mmCIF file of N, CA and C in Angstrom:
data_model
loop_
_atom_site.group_PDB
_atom_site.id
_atom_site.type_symbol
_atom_site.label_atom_id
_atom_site.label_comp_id
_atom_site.label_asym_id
_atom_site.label_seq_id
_atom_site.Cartn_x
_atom_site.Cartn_y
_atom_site.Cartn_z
ATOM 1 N N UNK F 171 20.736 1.857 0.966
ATOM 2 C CA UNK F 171 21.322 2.397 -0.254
ATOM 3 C C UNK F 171 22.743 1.852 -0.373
ATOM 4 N N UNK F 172 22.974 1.471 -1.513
ATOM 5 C CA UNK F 172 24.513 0.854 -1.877
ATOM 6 C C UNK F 172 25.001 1.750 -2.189
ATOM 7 N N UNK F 173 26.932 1.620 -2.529
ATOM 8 C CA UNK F 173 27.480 2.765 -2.510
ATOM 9 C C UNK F 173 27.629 2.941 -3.951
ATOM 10 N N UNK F 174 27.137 2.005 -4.849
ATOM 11 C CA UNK F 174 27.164 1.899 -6.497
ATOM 12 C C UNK F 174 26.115 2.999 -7.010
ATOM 13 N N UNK F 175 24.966 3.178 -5.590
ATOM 14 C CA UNK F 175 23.614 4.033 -5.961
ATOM 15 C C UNK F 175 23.984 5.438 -5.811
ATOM 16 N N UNK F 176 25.195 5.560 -5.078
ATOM 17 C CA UNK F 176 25.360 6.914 -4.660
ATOM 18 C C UNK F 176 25.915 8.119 -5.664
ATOM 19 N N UNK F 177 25.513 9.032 -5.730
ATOM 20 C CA UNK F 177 26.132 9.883 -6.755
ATOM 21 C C UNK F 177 27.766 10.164 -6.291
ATOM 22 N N UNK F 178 28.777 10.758 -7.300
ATOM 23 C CA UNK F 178 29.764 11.490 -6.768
ATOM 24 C C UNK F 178 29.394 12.209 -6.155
ATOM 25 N N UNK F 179 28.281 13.764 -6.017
ATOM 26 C CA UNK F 179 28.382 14.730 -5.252
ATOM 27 C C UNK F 179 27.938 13.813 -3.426
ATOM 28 N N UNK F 180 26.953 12.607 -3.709
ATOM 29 C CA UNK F 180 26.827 12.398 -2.067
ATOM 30 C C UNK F 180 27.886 11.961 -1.407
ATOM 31 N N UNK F 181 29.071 11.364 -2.405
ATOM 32 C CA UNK F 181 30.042 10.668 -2.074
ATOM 33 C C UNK F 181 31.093 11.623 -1.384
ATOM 34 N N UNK F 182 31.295 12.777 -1.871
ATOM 35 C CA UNK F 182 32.418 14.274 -1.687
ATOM 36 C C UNK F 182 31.340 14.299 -0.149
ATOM 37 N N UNK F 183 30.312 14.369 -0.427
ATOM 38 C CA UNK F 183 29.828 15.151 0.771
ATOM 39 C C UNK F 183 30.016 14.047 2.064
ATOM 40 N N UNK F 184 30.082 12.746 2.219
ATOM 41 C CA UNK F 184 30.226 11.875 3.036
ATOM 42 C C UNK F 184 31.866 11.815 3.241
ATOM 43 N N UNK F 185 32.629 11.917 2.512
ATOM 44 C CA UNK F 185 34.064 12.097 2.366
ATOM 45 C C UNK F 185 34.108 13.226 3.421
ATOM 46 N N UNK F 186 33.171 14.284 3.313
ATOM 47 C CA UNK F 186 33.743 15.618 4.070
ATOM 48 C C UNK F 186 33.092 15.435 5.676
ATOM 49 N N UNK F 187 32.474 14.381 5.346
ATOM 50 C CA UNK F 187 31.877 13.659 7.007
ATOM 51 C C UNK F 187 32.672 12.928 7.919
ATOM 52 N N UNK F 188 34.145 12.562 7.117
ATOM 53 C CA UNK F 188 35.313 11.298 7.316
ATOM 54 C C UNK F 188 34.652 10.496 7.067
ATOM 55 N N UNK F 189 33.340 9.817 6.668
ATOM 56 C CA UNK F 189 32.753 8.578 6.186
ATOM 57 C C UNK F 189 34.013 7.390 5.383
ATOM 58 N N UNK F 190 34.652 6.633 5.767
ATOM 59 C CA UNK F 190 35.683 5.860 5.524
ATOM 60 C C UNK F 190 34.530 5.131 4.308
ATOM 61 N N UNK F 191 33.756 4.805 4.085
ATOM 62 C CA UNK F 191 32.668 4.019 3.850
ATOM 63 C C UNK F 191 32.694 4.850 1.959
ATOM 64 N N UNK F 192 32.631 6.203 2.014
ATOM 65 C CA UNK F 192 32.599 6.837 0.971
ATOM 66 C C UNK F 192 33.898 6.985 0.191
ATOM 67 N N UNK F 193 35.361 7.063 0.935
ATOM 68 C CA UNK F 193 36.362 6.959 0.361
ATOM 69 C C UNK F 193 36.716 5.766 -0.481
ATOM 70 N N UNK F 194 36.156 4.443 0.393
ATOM 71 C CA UNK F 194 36.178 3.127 -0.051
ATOM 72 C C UNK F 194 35.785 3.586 -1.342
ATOM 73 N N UNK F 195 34.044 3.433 -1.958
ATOM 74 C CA UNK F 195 33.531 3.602 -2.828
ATOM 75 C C UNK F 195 34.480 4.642 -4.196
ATOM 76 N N UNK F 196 34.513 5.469 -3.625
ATOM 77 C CA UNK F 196 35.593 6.470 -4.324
ATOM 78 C C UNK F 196 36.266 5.896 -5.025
ATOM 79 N N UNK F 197 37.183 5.219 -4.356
ATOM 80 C CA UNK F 197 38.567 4.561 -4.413
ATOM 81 C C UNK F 197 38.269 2.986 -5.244
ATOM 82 N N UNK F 198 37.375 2.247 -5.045
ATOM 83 C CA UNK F 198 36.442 0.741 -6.020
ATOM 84 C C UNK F 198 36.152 1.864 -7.174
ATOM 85 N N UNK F 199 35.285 3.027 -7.223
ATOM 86 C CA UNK F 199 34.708 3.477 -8.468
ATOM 87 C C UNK F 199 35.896 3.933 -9.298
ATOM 88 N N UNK F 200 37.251 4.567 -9.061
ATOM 89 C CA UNK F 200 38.066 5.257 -9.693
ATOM 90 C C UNK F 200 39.190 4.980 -9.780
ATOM 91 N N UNK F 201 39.846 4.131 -9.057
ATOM 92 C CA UNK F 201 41.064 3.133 -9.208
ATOM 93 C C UNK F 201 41.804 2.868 -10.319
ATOM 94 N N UNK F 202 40.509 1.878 -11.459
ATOM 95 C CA UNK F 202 41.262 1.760 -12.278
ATOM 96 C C UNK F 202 40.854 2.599 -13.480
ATOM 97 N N UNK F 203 40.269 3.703 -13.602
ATOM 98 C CA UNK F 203 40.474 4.296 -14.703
ATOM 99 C C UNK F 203 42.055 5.842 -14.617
ATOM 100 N N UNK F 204 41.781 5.677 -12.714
ATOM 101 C CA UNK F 204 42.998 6.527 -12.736
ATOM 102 C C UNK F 204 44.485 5.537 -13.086
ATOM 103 N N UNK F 205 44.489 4.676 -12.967
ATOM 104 C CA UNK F 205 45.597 3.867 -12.535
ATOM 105 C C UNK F 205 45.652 3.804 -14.187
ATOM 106 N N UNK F 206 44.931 3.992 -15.318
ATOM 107 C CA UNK F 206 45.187 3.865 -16.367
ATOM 108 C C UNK F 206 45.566 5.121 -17.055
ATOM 109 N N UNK F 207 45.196 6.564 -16.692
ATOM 110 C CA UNK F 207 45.761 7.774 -16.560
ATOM 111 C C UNK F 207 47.203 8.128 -16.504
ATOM 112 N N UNK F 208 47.740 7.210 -15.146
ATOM 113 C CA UNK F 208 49.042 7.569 -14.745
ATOM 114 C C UNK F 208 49.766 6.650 -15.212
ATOM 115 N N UNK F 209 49.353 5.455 -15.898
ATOM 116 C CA UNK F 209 50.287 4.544 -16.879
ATOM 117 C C UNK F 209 50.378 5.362 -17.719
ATOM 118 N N UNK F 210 49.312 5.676 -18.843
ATOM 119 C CA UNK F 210 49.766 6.667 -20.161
ATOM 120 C C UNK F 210 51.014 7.621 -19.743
ATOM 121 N N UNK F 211 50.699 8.281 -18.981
ATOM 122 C CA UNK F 211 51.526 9.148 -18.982
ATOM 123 C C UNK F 211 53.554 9.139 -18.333
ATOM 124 N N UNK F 212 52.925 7.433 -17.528
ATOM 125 C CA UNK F 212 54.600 7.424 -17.162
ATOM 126 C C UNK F 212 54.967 6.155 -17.707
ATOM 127 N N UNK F 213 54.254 5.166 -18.243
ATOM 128 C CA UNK F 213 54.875 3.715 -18.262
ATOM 129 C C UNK F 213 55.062 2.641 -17.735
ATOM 130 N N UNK F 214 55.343 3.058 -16.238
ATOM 131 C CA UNK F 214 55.849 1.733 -15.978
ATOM 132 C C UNK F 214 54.575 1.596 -14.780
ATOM 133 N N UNK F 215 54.264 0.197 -14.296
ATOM 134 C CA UNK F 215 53.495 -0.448 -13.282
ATOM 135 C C UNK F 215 53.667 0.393 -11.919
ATOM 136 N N UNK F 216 54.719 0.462 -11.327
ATOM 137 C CA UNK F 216 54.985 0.505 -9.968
ATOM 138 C C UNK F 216 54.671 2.686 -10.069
ATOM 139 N N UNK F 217 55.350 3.623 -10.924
ATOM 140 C CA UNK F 217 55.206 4.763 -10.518
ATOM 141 C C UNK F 217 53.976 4.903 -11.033
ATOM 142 N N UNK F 218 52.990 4.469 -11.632
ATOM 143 C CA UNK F 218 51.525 4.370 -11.446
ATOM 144 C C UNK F 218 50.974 3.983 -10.711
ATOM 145 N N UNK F 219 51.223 3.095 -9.961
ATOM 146 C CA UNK F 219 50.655 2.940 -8.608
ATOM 147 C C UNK F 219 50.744 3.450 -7.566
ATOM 148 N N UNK F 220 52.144 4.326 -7.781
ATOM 149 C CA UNK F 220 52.215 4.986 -6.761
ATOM 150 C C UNK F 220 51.746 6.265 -6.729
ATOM 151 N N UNK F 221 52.075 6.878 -8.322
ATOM 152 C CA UNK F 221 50.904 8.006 -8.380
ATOM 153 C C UNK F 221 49.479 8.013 -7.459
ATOM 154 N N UNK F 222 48.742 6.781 -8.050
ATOM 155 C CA UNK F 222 47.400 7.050 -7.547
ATOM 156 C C UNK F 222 46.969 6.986 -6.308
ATOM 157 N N UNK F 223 47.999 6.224 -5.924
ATOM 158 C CA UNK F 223 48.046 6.325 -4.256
ATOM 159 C C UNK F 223 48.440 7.418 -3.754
ATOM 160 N N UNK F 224 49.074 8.324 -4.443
ATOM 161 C CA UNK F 224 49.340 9.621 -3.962
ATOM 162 C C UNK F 224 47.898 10.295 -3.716
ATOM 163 N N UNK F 225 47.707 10.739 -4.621
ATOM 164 C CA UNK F 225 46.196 11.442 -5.177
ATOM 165 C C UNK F 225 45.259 10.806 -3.864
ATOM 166 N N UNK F 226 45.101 9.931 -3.460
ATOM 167 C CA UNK F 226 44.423 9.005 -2.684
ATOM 168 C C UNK F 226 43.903 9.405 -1.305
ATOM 169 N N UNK F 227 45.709 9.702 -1.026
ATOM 170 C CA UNK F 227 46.477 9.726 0.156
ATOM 171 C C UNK F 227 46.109 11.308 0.514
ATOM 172 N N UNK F 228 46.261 11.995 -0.106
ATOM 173 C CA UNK F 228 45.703 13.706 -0.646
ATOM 174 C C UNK F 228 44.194 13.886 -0.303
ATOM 175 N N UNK F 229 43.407 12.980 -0.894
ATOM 176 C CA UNK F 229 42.127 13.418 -0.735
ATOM 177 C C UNK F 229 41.913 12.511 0.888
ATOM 178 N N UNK F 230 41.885 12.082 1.100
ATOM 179 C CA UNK F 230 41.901 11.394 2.355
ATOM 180 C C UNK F 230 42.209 12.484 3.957
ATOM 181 N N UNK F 231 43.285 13.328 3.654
ATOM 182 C CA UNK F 231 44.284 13.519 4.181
ATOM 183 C C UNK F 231 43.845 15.213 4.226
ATOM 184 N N UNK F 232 43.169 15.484 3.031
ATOM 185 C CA UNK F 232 42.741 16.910 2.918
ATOM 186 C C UNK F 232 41.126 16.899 3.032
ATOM 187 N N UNK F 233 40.269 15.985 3.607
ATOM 188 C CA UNK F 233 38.834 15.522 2.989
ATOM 189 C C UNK F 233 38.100 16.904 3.495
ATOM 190 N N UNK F 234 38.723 17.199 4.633
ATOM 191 C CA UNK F 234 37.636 18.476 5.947
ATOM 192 C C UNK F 234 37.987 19.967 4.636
ATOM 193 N N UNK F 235 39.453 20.136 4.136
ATOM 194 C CA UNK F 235 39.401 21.078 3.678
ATOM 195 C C UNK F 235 39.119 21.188 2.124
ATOM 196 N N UNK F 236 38.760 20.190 1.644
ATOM 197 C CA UNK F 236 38.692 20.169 0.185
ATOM 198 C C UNK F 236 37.307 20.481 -0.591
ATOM 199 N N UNK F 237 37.416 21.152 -1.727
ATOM 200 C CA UNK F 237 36.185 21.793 -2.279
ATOM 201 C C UNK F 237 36.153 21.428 -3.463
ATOM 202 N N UNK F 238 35.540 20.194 -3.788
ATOM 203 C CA UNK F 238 35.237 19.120 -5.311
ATOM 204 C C UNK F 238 34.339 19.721 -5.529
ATOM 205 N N UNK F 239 34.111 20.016 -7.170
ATOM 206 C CA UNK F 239 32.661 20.116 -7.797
ATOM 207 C C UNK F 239 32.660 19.099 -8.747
ATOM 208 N N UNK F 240 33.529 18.602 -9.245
ATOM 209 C CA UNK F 240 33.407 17.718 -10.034
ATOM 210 C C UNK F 240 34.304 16.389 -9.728
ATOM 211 N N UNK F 241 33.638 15.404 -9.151
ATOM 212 C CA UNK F 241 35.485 14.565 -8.532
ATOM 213 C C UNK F 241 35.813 13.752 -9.748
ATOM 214 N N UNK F 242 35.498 13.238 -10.309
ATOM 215 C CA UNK F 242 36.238 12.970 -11.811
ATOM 216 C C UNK F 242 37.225 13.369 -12.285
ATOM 217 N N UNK F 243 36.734 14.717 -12.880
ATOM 218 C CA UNK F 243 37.785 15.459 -13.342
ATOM 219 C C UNK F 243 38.572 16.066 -11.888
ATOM 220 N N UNK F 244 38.089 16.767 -10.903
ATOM 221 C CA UNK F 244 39.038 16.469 -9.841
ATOM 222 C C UNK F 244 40.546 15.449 -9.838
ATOM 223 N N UNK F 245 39.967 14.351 -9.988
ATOM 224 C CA UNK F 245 40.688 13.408 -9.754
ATOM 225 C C UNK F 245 41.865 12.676 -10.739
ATOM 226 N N UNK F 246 40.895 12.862 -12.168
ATOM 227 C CA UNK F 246 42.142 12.609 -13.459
ATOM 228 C C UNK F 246 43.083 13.941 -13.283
ATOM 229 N N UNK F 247 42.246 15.353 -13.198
ATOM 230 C CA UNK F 247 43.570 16.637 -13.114
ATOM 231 C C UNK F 247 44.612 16.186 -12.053
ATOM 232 N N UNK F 248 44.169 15.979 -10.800
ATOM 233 C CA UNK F 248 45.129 15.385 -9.970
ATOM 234 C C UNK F 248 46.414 14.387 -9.996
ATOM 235 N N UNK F 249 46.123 13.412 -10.680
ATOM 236 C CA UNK F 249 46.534 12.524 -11.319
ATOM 237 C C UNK F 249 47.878 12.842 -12.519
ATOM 238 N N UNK F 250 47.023 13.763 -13.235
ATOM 239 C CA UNK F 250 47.963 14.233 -14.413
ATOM 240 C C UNK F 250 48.929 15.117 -13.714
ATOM 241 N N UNK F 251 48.337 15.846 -12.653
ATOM 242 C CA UNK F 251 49.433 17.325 -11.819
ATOM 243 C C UNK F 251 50.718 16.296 -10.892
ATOM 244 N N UNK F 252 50.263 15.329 -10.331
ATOM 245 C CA UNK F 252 50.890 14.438 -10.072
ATOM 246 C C UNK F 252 52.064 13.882 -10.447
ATOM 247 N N UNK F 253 51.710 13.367 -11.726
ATOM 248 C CA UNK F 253 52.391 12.486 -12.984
ATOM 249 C C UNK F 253 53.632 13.633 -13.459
ATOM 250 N N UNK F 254 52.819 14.652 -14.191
ATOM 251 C CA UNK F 254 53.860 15.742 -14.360
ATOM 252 C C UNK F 254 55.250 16.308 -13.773
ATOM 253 N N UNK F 255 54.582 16.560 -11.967
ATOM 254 C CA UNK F 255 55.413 16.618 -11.372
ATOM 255 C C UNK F 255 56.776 15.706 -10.925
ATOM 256 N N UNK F 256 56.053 13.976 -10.901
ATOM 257 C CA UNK F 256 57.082 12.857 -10.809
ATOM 258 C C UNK F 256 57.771 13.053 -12.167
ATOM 259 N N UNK F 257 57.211 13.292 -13.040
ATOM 260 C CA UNK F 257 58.262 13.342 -14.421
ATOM 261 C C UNK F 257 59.156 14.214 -14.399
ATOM 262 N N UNK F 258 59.053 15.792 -13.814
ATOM 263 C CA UNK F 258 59.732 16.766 -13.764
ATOM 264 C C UNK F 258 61.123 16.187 -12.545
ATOM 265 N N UNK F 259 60.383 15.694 -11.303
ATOM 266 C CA UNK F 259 61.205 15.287 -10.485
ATOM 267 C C UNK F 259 62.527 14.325 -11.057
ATOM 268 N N UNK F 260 61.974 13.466 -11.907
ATOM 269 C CA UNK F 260 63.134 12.453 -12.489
ATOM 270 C C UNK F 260 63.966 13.467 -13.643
ATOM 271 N N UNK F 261 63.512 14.170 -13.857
ATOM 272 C CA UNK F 261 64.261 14.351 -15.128
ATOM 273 C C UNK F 261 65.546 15.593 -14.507
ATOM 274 N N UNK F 262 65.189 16.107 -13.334
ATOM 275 C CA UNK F 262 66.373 16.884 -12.035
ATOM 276 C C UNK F 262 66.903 16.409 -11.640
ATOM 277 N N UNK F 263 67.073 14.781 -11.421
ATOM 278 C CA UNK F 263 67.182 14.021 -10.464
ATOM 279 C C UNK F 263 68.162 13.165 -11.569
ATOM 280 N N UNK F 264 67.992 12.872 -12.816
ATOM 281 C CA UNK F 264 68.772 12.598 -13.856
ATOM 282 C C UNK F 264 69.934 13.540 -14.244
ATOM 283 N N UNK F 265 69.745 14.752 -14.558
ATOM 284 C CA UNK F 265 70.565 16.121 -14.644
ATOM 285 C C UNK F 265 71.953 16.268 -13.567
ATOM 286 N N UNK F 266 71.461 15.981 -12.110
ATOM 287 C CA UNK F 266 71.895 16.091 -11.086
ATOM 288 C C UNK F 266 72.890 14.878 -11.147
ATOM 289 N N UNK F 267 72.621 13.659 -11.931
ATOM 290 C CA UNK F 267 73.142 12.837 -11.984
ATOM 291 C C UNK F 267 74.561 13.087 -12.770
ATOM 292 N N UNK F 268 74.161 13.169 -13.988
ATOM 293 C CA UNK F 268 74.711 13.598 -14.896
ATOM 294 C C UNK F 268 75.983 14.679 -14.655
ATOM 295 N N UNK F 269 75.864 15.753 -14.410
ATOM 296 C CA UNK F 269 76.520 16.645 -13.572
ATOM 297 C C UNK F 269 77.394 15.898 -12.773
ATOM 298 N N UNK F 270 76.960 15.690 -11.480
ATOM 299 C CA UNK F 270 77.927 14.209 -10.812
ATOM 300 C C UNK F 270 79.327 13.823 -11.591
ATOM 301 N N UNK F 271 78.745 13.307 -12.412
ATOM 302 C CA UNK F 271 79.626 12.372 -13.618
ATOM 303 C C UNK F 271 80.734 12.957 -14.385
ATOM 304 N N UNK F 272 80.190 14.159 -14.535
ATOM 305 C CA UNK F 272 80.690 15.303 -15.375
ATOM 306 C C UNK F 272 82.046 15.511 -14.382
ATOM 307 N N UNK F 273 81.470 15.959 -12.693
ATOM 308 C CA UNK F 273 82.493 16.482 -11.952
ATOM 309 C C UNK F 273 83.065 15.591 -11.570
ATOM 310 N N UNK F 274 82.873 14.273 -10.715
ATOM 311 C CA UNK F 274 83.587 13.372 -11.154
ATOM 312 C C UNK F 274 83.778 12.191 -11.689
ATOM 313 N N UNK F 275 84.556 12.048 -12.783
ATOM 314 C CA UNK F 275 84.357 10.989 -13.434
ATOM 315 C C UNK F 275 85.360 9.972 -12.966
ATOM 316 N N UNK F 276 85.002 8.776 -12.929
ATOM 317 C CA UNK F 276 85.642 7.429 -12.810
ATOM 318 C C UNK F 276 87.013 7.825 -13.817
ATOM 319 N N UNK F 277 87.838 7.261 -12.997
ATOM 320 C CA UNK F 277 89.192 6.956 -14.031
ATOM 321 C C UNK F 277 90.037 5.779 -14.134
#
């Protein structure tokens, strides 16, 4: 059986086996429609890639404790909770800047 034949649910369930073999597949089947997810939503090349490598890195990392019913949507929600959060992060991280500037400014 190829891993193109395999459903998502056999795939979660080999994932929860550590099957490296099923993450692969995962990761060839969903790559680039996530990687096109986390562009919409941030823009640029590099924090989309790194998004999805997050998400990746997560399911990998959580495989023994994780409970998918749907990894698709699993995986775009992830993606978007992700994205959100890096957006929230920059935009504190800008503020903080800002502030800085405020207290001290160049003279």
């Amino acid at each position: 059986m190829n891993d193109q034949s395999l459903t998502d649910e056999q795939l979660v369930a080999m994932l929860g086996e550590s099957k490296m073999k099923a993450f692969d597949a995962i990761y060839a089947r969903y790559w680039k429609m996530l990687y096109a997810v986390a562009y919409s939503q941030l823009g640029t090349k590099e924090e989309a890639e790194d998004i999805v490598q997050t998400v990746f890195e997560k399911i990998w990392n959580n495989r023994l404790e994780q409970k998918i019913n749907c990894l698709k949507a699993y995986l775009i929600v992830s993606v978007r909770h992700f994205s959100i959060n890096y957006i929230k992060s920059q935009i504190t991280y800008r503020k903080f800047q800002e502030y800085l500037i405020f207290l001290y400014p160049k003279e």
